[in-house]
XYZ file of C-alpha atoms in Angstrom:
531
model
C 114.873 -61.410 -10.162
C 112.936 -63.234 -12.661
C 111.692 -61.716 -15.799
C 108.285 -60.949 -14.327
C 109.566 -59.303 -11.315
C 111.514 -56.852 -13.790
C 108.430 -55.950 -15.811
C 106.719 -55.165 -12.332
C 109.705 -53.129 -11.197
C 109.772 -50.874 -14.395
C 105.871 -50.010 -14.323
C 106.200 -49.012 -10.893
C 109.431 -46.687 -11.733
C 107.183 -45.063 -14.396
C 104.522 -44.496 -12.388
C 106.542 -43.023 -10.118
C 108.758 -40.788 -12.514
C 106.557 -39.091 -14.422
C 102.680 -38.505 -14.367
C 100.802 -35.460 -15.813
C 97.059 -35.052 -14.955
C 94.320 -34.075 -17.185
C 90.658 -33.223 -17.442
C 88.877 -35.373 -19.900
C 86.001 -34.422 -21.569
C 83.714 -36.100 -19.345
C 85.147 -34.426 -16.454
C 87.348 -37.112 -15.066
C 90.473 -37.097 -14.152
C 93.283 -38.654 -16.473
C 96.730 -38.918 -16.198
C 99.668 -39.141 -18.953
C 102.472 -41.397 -18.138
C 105.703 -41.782 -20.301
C 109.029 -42.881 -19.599
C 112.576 -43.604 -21.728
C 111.289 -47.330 -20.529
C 108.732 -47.323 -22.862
C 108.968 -47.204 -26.463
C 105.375 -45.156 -27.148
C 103.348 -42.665 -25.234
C 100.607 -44.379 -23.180
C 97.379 -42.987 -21.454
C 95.521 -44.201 -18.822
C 92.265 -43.118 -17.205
C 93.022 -43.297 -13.599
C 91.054 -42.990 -10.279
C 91.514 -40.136 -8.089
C 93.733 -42.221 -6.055
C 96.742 -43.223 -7.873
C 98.022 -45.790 -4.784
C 94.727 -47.477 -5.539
C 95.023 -47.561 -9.109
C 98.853 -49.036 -9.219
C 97.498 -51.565 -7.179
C 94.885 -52.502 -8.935
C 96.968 -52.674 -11.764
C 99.786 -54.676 -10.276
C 97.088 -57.406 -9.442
C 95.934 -57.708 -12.580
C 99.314 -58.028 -13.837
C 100.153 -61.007 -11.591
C 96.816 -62.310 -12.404
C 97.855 -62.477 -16.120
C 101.180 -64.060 -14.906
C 99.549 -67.322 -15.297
C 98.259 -66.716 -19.091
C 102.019 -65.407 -19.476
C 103.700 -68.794 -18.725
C 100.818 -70.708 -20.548
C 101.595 -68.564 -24.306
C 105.167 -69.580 -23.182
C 104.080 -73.582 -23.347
C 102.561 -73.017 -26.684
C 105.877 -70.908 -28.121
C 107.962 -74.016 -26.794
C 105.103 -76.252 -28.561
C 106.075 -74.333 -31.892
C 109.382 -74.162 -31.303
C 109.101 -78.138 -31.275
C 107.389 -78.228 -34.601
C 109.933 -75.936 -36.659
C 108.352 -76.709 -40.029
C 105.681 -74.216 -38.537
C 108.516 -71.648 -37.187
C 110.539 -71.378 -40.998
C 107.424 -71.593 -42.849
C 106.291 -68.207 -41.004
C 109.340 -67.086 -41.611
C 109.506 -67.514 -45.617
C 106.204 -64.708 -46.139
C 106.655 -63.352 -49.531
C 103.235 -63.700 -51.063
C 101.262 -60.484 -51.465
C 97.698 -59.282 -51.206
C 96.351 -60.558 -54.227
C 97.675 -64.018 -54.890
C 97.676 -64.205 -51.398
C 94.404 -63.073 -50.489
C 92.473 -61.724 -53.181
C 92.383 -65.033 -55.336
C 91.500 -67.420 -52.192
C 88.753 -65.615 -51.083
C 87.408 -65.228 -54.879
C 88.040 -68.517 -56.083
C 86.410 -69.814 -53.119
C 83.608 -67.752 -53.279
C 82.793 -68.173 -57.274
C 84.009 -71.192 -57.479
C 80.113 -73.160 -57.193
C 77.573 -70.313 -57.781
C 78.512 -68.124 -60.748
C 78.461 -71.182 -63.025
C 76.753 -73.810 -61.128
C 73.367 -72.665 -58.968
C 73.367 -69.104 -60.056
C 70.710 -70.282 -62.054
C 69.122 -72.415 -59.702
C 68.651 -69.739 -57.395
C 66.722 -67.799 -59.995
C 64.480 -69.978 -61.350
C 62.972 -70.869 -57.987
C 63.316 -67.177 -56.368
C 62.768 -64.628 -59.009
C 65.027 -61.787 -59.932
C 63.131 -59.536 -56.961
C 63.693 -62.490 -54.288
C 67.365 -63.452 -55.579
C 68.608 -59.586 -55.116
C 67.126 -60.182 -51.703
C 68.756 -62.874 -51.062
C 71.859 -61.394 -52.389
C 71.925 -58.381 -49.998
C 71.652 -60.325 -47.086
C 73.888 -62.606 -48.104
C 76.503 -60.141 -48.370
C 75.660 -57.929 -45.335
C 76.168 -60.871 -43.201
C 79.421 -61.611 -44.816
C 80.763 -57.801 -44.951
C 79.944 -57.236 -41.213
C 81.465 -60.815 -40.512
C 84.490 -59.405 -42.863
C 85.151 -56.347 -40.684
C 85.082 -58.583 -37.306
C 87.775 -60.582 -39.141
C 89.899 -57.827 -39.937
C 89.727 -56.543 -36.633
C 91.378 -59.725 -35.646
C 93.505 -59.352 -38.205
C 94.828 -56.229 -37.472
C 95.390 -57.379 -33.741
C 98.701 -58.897 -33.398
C 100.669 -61.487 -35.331
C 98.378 -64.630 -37.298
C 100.267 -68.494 -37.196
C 98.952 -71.014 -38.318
C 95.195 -71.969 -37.693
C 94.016 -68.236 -39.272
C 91.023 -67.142 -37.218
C 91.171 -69.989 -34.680
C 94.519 -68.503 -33.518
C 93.184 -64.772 -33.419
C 90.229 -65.791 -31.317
C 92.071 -68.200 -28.966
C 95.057 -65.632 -28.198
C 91.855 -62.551 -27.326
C 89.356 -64.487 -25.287
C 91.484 -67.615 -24.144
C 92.366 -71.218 -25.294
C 88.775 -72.527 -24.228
C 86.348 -69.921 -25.818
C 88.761 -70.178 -28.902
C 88.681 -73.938 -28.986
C 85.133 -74.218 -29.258
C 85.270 -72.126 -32.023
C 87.688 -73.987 -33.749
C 85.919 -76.759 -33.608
C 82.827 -74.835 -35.185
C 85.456 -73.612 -37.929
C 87.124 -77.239 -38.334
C 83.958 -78.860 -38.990
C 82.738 -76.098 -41.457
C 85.397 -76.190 -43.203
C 85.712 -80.049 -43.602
C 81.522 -80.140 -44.680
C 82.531 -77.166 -46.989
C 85.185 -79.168 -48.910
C 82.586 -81.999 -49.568
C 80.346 -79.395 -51.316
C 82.924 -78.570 -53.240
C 83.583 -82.366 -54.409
C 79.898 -82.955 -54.695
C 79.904 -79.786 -57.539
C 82.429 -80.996 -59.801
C 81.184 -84.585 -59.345
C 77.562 -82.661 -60.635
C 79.141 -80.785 -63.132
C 81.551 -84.045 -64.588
C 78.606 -86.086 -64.619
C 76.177 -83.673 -65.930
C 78.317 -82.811 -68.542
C 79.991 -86.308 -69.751
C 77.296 -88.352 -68.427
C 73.828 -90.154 -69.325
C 72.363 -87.999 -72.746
C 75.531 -86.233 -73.548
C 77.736 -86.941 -76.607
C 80.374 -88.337 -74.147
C 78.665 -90.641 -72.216
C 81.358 -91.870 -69.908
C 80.268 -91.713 -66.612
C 77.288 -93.076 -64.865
C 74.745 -90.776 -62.698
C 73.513 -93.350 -59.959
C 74.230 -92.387 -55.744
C 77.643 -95.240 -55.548
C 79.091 -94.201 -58.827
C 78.571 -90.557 -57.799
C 80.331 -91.266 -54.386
C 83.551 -93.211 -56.203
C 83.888 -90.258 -58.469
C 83.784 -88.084 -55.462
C 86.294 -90.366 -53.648
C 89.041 -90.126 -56.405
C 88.295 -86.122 -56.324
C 88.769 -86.122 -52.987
C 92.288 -88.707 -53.225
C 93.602 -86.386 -55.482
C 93.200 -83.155 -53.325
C 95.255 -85.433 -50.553
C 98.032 -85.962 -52.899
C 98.210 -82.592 -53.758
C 97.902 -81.341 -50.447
C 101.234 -83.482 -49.446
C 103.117 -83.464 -52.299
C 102.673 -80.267 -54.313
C 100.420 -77.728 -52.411
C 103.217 -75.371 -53.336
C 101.948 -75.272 -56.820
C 98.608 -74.144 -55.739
C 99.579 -71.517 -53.819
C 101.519 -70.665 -56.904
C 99.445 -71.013 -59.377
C 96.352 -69.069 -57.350
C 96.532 -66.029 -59.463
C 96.830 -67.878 -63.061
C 93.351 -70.151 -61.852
C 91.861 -66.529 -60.941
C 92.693 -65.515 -64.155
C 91.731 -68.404 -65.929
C 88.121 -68.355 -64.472
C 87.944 -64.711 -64.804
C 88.500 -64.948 -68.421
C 85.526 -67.825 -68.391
C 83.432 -65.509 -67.041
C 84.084 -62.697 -69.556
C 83.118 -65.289 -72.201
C 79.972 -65.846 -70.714
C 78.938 -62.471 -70.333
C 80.319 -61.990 -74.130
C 78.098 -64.622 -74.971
C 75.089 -63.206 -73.735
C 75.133 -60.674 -76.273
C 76.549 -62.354 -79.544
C 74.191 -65.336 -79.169
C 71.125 -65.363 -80.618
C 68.201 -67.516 -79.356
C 68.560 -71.344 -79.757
C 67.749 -74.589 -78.259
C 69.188 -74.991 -74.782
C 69.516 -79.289 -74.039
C 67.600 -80.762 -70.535
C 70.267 -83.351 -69.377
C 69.037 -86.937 -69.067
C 70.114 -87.057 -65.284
C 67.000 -84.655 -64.492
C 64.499 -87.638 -64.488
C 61.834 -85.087 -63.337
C 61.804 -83.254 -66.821
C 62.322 -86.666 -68.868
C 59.006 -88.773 -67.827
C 59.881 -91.911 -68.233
C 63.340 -94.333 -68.333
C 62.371 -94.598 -72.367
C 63.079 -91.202 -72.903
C 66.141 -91.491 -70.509
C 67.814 -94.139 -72.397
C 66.704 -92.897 -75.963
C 69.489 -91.379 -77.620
C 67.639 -89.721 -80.025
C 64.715 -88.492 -77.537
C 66.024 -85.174 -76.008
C 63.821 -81.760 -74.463
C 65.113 -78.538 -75.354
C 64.720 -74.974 -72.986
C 64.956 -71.914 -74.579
C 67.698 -69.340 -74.801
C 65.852 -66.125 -76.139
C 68.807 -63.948 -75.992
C 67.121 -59.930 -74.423
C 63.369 -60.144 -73.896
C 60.844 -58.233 -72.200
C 58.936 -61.141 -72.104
C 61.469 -63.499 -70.815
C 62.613 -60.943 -67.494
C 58.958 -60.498 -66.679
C 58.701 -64.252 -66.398
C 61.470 -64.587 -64.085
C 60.775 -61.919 -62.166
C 58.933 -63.441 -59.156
C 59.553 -66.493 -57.459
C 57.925 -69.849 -58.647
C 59.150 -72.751 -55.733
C 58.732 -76.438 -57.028
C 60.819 -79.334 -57.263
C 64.502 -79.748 -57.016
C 65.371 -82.274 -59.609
C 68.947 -82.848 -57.927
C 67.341 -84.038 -54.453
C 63.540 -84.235 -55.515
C 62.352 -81.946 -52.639
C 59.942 -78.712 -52.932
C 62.233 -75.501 -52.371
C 61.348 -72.202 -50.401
C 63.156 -69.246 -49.398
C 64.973 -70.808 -46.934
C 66.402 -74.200 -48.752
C 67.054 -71.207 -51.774
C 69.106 -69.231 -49.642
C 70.959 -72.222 -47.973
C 72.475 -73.543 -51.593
C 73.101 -69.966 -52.055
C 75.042 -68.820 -48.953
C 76.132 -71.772 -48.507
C 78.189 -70.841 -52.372
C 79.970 -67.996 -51.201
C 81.425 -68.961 -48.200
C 84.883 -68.430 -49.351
C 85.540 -65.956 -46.838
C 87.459 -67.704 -44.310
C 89.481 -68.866 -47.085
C 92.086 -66.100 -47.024
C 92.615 -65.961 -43.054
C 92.786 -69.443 -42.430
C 94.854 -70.081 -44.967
C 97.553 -67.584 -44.360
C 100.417 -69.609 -42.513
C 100.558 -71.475 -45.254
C 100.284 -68.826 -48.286
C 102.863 -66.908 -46.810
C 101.847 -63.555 -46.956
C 104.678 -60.626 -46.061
C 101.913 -58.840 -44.080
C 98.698 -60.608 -43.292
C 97.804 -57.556 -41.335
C 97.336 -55.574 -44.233
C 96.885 -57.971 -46.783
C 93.572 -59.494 -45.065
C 91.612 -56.182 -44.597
C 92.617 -55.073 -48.036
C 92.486 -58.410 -49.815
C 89.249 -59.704 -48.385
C 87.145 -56.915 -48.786
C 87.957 -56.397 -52.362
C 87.081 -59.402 -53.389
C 84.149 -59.215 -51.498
C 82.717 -56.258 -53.436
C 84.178 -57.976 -56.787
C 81.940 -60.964 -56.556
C 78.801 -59.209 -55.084
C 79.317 -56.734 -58.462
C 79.953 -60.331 -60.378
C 76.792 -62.113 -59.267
C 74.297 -58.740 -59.543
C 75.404 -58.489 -63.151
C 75.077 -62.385 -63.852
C 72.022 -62.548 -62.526
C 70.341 -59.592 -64.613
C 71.956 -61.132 -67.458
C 70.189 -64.242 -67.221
C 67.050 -63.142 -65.938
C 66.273 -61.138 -69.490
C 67.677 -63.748 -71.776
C 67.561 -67.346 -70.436
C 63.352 -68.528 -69.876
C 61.923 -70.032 -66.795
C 61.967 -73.988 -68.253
C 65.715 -73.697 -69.065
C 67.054 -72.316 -65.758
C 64.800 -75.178 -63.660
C 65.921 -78.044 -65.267
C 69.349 -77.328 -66.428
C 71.750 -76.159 -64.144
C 74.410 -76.041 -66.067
C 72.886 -74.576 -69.048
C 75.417 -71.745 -69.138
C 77.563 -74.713 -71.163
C 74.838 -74.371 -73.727
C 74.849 -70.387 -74.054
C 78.484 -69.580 -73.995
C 80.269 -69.182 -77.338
C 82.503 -72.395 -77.096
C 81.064 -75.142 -74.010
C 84.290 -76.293 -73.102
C 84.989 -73.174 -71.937
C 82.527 -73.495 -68.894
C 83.461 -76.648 -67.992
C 87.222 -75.938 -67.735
C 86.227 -72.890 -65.802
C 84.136 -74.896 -63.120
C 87.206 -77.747 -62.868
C 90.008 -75.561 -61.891
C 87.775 -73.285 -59.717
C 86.020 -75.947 -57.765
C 89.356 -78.213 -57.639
C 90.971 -75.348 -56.147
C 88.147 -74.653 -53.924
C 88.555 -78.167 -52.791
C 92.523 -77.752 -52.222
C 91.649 -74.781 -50.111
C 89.093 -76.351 -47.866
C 91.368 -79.200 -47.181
C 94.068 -77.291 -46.303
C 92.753 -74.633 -44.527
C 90.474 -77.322 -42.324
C 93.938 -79.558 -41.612
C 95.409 -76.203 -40.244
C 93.005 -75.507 -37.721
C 92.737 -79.218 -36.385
C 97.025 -78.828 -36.242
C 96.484 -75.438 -34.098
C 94.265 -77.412 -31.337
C 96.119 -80.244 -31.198
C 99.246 -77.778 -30.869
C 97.430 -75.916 -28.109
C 96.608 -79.132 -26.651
C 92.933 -78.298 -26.000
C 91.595 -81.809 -25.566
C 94.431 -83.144 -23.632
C 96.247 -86.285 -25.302
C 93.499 -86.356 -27.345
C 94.494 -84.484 -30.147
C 98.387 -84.793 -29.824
C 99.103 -87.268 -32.093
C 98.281 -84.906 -34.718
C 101.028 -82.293 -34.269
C 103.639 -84.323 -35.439
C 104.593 -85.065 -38.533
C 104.900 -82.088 -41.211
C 105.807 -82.071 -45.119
C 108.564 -80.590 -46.683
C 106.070 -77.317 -47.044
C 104.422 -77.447 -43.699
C 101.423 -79.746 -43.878
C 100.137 -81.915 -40.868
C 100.339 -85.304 -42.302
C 98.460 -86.739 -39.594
C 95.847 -83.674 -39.580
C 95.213 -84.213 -43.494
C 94.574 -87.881 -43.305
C 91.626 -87.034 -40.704
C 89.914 -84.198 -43.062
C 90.536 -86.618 -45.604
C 88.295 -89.012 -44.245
C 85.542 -86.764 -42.810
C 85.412 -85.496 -45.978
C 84.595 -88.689 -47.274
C 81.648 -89.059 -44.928
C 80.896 -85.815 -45.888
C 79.621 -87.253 -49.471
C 77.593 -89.657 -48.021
C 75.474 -87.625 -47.975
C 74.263 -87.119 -51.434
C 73.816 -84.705 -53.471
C 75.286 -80.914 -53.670
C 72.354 -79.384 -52.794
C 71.938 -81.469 -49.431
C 74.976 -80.608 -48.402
C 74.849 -77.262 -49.379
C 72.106 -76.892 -46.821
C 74.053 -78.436 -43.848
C 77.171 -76.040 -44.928
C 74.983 -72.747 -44.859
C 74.009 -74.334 -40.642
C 77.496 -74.633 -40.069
C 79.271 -71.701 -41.237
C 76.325 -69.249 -40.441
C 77.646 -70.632 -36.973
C 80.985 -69.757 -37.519
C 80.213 -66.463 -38.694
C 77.676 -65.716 -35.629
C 81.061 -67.046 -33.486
C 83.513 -64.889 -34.713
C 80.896 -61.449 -34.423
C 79.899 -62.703 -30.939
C 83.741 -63.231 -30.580
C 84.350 -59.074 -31.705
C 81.227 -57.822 -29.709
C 82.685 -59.384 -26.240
C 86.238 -57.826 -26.737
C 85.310 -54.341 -27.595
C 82.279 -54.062 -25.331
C 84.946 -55.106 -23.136
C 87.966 -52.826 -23.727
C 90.355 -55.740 -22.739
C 93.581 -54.624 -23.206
C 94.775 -57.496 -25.795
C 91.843 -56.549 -28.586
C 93.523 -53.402 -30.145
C 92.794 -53.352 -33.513
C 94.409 -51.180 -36.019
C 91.756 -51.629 -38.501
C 89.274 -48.731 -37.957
C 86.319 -49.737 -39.925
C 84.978 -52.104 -37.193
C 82.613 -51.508 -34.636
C 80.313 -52.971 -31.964
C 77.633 -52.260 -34.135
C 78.713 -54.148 -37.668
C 78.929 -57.305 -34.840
C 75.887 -56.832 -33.619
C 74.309 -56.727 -37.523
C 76.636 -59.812 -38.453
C 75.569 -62.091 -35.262
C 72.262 -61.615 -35.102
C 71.851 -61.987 -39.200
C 73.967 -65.155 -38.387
C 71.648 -66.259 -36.173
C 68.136 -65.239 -37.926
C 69.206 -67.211 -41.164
């Protein structure tokens, strides 16, 4: 008797040992069945007929014999790649280095210092809270799908692609890894593009530095070395990242304190229009001039200054030279915060104790720390930075804080990290399908060959180079808008995803997680979907 036939043997012995029947409240008949067999009580709504119910049962059971002997094909696929096997087995990070400083690093890494300001000066303070709020509906009901999956059985390596797969099946899930593969990778060029923005804005063409040049090639080679180093990292010392997480949250939490300390001890000055905005600077005399510089306005608290920013006042981009709207606004915006992801798929790897708990609890409290984060910047600057300033300067929080370097330093090791996370958290799904052997042969070549810490070599090298494509295509804010497409996608996926399996009360979507219902799905998709 094989180990199936026993399974089938013991359900029918409990069946037929002990069965108490019960009224429900809806007036149909229930029965209780336990047995020493089982290690819980379970309860069942039966038919009348019980014959007819075992049997029904029994042939779904040998109908799931099938998906039985295929999840034992993928354990003998991870028991041939044991780098995966001993790295689950060597959890010992906790919720907040684990989770907590992922997911906020991620998701402050490009818009608190970066297009916070951007967003206001073309929206408004009315249109930005807007913006805002549905921002972070769509991610909080996408954030309770997630920790329903979660909360659903045991997470390996590929974070949500492996949740989804092991509910609704290898195909449903592999289409939706492929959605959360290519997300990620376009995510992780964003992510080079800003600090190649910030690097050249900041030691570029008009500054004191003046060592690196602001044309589309040079632009792409900085992005290129950016990008080399995240590989290295990610093979040789992606240990110290996951390490040093929490000190990087700290250090960019401090960054931010200094800015908001700053609004308040600084008086009104000068604030400097970078040379690379050739939109504010008319003509390639005043670009080249040394001497011939335009100057926004920091007015520290004014009545004046909030009523000016508060409606919205579309124009020109000077990063990509196109007209904005409410929709390109919100794309850059979104498309800033997407760090969400970050802590799920990036779990195997972290090595969190319990990723069951620590994913609920770490995700949503960092969720609610950076809404509280951006509401607060963004009053702050709407009543103390004016309207010229904050549309030709992106970066012009270098100008207001107490000491610039500090800004700077702040956007290096938060987008840098943001990088390493993308990269590594993209390679991990594209190891998971090629593991579960979705595309055939396709894929297979890049399940083998791990480093010392459980990277796919193979999987790496390929993120590596769609992320250089990735930069082709220009600047931040262009790719900002593709991101937004593509994870707006993923997020629609996964609620979609959490909507089929409780609407369908299949038995392997049992969440523990009690927050989530069909209704924060159906809010999450079809915001997904509108935006």
């Amino acid at each position: 008797m094989n180990a199936f036939d026993h399974l089938r043997t013991r359900i029918q012995r409990a069946f037929s040992s002990s069965t108490n029947t019960n009224i429900n409240s809806d007036g149909q008949q229930s029965y209780s069945v336990s047995n020493n067999h089982f290690s819980s009580y379970y309860r069942f709504n039966l038919p009348t007929n019980r014959q007819t119910y075992l049997e029904t049962s029994l042939h779904t059971l040998h109908e799931h014999e099938n998906s039985i002997s295929q999840s034992t094909t993928i354990i003998n696929s991870n028991q041939s790649h044991p780098e995966i096997l001993s790295n689950s087995s060597k959890r010992t990070l906790r919720t907040i280095p684990g989770v907590f400083c992922p997911i906020a690093l991620s998701m402050l890494a490009i818009s608190i210092f970066m297009r916070i300001g951007f967003v206001l000066a073309h929206a408004g303070v009315l249109q930005t809270l807007l913006q805002l709020s549905l921002c972070f509906v769509i991610l909080f009901c996408t954030l309770l799908s997630i920790c329903s999956l979660s909360t659903n059985g045991a997470i390996e390596s590929g974070g949500i692609y492996h949740m989804i797969s092991r509910a609704l099946g290898p195909e449903f899930g592999g289409a939706i890894g492929v959605l959360f593969f290519s997300a990620q990778v376009i995510g992780n060029g964003q992510s080079v593009a800003a600090l190649v923005e910030a690097l050249v804005d900041s030691f570029g063409p008009g500054s004191k530095a003046n060592i690196f040049y602001s044309t589309r090639w040079w632009r792409f080679l900085y992005g290129t070395i950016i990008n080399c180093l995240s590989l290295l990292t990610c093979l040789l010392g992606s240990w110290l990242y996951s390490m040093a997480a929490f000190s990087i949250f700290i250090l960019v939490s401090f960054v931010y304190l200094m800015v908001v300390i700053s609004f308040f001890i600084r008086g009104p000055h000068l604030v400097l229009i970078p040379k690379v905005n050739i939109y504010a600077y008319e003509n390639e005399e005043q670009i080249f001039n040394k001497t011939d510089h335009l100057y926004g306005h920091y007015t520290s608290f004014n009545s004046s200054t909030w009523t000016g920013n508060l409606y919205a006042n579309y124009t020109i981009d000077y990063t990509t030279g196109d007209t904005t709207n409410f929709v390109s606004v919100f794309g850059v915006l979104f498309s800033s915060i997407i760090g969400l992801l970050s802590g799920a798929n990036r779990v195997e790897w972290s090595g969190l104790n319990n990723p069951n708990r620590s994913i609920p609890t770490g995700s949503i409290s960092a969720t609610l720390y950076v809404f509280i984060i951006y509401i607060i910047e963004t009053l702050l600057i709407a009543a103390t930075t004016d309207r010229y300033t904050l549309l030709n300067n992106y970066l012009f929080l270098q100008e207001i804080n107490i000491w610039q370097p500090f800004v700077i330093i702040g956007i290096v090791f938060a987008v840098f990290s943001a990088c390493l996370s993308g990269i590594i958290g993209a390679s991990r799904i594209l190891q998971a399908l090629a593991i579960d052997e979705i595309f055939g042969p396709l894929l297979r070549w890049l399940k083998r060959g791990t480093t010392r810490h459980g990277n796919p070599v193979a999987a790496v090298f390929v993120t590596f180079v769609l992320v250089e494509l990735t930069l082709l295509i220009g600047s931040l804010n262009k790719i900002a808008r593709i991101v937004t497409i593509f994870f707006l996608l993923a997020y629609f996926a996964v609620n979609l995803a959490c909507l089929a399996l409780d609407l369908a009360s299949t038995p392997n979507f049992r969440p523990t997680f009690k927050y989530f219902s069909w209704h924060t799905a159906v809010i999450g998709a079809i915001g997904s979907i509108i935006m």
